[in-house]
mmCIF file with all atom_site columns, C-alpha atoms in Angstrom:
data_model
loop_
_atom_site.group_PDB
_atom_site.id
_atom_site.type_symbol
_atom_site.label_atom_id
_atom_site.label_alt_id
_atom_site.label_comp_id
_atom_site.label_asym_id
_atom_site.label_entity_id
_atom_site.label_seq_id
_atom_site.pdbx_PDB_ins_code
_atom_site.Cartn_x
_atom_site.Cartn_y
_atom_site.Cartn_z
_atom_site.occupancy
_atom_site.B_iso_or_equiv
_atom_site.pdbx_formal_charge
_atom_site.auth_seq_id
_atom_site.auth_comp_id
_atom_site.auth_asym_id
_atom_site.auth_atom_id
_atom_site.pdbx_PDB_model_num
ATOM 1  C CA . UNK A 1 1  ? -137.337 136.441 -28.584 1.00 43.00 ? 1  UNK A CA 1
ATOM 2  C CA . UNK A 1 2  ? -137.289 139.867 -28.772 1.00 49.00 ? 2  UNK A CA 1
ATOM 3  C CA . UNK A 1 3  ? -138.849 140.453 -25.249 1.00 54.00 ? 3  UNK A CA 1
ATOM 4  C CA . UNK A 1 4  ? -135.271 139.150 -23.942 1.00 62.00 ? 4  UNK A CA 1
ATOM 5  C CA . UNK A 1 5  ? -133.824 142.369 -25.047 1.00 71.00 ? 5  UNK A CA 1
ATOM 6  C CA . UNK A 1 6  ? -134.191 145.410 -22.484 1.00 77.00 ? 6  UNK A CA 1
ATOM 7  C CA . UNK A 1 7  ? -132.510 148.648 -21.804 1.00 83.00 ? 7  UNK A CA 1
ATOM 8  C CA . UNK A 1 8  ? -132.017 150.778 -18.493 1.00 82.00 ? 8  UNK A CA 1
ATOM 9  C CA . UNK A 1 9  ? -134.619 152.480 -19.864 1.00 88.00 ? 9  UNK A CA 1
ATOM 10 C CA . UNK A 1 10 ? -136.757 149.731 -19.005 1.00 90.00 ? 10 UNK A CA 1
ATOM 11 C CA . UNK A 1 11 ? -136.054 150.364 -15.638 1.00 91.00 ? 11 UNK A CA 1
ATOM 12 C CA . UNK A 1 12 ? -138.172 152.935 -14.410 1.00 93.00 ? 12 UNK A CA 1
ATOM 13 C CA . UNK A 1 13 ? -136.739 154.793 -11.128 1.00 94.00 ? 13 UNK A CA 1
ATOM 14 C CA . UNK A 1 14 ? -139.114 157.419 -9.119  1.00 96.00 ? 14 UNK A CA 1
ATOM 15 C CA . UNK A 1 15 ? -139.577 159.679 -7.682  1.00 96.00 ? 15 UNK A CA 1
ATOM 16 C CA . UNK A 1 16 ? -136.331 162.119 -8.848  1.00 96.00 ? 16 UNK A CA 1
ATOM 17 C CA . UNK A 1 17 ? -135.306 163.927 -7.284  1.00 96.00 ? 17 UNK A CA 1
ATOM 18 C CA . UNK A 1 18 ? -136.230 162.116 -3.989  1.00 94.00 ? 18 UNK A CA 1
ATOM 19 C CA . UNK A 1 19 ? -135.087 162.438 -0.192  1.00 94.00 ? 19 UNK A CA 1
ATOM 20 C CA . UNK A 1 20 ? -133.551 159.488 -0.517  1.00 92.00 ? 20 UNK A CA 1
ATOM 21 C CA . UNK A 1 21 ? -136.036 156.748 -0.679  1.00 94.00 ? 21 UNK A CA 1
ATOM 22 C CA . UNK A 1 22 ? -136.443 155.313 -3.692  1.00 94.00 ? 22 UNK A CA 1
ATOM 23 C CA . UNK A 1 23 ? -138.613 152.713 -6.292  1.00 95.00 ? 23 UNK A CA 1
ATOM 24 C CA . UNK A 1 24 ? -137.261 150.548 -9.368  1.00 93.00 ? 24 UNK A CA 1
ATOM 25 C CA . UNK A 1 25 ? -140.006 149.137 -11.665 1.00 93.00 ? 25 UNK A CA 1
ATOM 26 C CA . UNK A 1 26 ? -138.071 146.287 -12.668 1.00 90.00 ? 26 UNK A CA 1
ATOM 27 C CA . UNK A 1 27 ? -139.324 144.804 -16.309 1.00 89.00 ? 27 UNK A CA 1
ATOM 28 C CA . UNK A 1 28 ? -141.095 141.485 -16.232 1.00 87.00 ? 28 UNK A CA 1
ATOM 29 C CA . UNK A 1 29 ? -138.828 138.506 -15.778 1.00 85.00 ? 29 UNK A CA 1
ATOM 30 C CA . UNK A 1 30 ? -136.215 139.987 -14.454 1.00 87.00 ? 30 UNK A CA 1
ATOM 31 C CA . UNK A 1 31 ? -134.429 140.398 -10.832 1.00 86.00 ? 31 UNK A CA 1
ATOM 32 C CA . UNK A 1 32 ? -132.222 142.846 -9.501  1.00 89.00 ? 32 UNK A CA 1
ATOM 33 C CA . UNK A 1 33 ? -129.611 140.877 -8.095  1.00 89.00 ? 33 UNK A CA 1
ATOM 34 C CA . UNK A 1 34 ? -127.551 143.963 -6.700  1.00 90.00 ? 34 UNK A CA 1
ATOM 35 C CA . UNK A 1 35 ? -127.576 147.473 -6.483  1.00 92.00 ? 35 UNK A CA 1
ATOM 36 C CA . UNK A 1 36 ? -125.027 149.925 -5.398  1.00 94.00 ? 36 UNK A CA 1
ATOM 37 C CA . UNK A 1 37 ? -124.919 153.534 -4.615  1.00 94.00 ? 37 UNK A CA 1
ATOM 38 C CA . UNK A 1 38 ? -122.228 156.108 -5.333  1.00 95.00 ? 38 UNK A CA 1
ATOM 39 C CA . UNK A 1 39 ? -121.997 159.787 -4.675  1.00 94.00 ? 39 UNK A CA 1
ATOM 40 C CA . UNK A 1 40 ? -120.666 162.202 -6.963  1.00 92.00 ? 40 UNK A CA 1
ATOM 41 C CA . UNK A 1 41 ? -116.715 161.850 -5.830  1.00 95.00 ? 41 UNK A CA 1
ATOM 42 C CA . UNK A 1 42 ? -117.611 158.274 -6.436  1.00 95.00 ? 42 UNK A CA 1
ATOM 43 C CA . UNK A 1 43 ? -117.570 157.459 -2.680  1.00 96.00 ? 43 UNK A CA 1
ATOM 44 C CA . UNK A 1 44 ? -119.952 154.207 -2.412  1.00 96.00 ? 44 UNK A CA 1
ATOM 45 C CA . UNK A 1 45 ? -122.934 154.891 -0.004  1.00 95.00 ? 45 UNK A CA 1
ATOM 46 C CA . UNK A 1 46 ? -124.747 152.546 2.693   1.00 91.00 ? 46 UNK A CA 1
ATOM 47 C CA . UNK A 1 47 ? -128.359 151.539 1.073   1.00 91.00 ? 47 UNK A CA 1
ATOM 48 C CA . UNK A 1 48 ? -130.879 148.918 1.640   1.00 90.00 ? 48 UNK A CA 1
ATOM 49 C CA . UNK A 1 49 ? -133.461 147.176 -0.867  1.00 87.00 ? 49 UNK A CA 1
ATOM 50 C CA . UNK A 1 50 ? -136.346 145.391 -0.124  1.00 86.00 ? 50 UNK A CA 1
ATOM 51 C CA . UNK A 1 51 ? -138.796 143.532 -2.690  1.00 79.00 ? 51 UNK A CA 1
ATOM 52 C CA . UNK A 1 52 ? -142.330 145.336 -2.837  1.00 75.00 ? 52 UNK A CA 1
ATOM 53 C CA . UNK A 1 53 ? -143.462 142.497 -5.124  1.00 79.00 ? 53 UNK A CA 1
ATOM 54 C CA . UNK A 1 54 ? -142.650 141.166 -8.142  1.00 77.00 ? 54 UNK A CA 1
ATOM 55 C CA . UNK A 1 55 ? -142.048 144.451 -10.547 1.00 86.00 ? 55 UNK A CA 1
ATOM 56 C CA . UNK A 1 56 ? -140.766 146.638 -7.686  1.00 89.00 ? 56 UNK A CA 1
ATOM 57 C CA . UNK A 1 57 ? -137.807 147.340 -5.959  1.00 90.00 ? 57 UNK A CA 1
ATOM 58 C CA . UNK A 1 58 ? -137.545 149.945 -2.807  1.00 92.00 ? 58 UNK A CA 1
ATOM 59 C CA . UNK A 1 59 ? -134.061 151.633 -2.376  1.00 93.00 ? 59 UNK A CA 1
ATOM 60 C CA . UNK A 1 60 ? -133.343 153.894 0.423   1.00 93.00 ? 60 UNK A CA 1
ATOM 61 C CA . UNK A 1 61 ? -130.708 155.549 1.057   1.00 91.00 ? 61 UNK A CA 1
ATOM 62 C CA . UNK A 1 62 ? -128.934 155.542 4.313   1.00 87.00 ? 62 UNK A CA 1
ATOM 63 C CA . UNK A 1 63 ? -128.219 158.740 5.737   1.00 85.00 ? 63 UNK A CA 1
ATOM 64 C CA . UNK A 1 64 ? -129.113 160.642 2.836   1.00 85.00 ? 64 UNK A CA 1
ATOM 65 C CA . UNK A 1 65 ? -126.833 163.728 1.792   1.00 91.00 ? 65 UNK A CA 1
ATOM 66 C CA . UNK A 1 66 ? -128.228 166.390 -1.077  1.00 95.00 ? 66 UNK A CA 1
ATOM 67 C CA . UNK A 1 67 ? -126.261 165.956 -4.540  1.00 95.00 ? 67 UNK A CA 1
ATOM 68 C CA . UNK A 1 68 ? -125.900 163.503 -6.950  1.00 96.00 ? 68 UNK A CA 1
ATOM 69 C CA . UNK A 1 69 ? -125.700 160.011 -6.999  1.00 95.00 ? 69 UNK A CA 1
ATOM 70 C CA . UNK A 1 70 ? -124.998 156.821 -9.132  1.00 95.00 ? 70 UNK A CA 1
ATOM 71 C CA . UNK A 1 71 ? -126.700 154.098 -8.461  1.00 94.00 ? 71 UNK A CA 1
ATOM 72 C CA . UNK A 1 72 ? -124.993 150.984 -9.968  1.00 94.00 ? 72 UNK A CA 1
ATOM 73 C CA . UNK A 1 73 ? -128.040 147.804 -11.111 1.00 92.00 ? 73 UNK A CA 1
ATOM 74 C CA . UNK A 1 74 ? -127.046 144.604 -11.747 1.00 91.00 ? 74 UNK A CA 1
ATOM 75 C CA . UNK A 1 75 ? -130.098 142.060 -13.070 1.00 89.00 ? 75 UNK A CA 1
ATOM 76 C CA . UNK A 1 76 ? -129.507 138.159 -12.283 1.00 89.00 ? 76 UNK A CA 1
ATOM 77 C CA . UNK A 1 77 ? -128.862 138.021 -16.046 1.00 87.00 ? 77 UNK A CA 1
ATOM 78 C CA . UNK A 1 78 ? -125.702 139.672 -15.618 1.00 88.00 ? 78 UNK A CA 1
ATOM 79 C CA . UNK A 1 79 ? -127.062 143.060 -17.463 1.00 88.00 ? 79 UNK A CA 1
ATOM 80 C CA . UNK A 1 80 ? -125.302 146.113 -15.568 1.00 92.00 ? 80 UNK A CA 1
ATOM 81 C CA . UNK A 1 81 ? -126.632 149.548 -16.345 1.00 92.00 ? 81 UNK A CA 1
ATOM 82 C CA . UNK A 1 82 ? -126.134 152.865 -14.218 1.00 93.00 ? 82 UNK A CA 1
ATOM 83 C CA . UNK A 1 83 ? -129.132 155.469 -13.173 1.00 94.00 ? 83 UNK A CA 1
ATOM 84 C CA . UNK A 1 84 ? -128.338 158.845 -12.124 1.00 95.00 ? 84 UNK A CA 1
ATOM 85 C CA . UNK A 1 85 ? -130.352 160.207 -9.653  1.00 94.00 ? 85 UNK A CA 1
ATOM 86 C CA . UNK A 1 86 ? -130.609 163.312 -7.337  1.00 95.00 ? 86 UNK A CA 1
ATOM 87 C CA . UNK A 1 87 ? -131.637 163.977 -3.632  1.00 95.00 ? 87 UNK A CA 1
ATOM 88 C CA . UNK A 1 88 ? -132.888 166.622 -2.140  1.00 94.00 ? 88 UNK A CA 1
#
């Protein structure tokens, strides 16, 4: 069905900018399986997730430096999309 088809866009990441905490609304019936963090020399950065429930996702960023980042999603149904995001 159609419903099977989403974009990052789908993916709704606030607040940003942030200071380094982060939330991912995370379309229903899927999981993030993985996400990564990059900064802008594309150095990967420490971060931790932890479920909120069922359509959320908390990402915070460990030892948070301003600038841009990358963060890299990967969904247990193998879709991989990037979101840009900034901290303060």
């Amino acid at each position: 069905s159609n419903n099977d088809i989403v974009s990052k866009d789908d993916f709704v990441l606030y607040p940003n900018p942030s200071n380094g905490l982060f939330v991912i609304e995370v379309p229903s019936g899927h999981v993030i399986s993985k996400i990564s963090a990059f900064d802008a020399q594309g150095k990967q950065v420490l971060l931790s997730q932890e479920g909120v429930n069922d359509f959320q996702t908390k990402i915070i960023i460990s030892d948070p430096v301003a600038g841009m980042y990358n963060l890299l999603i990967t969904t247990e149904r193998g879709l991989t999309f990037t979101k840009r995001v900034v901290l303060e």
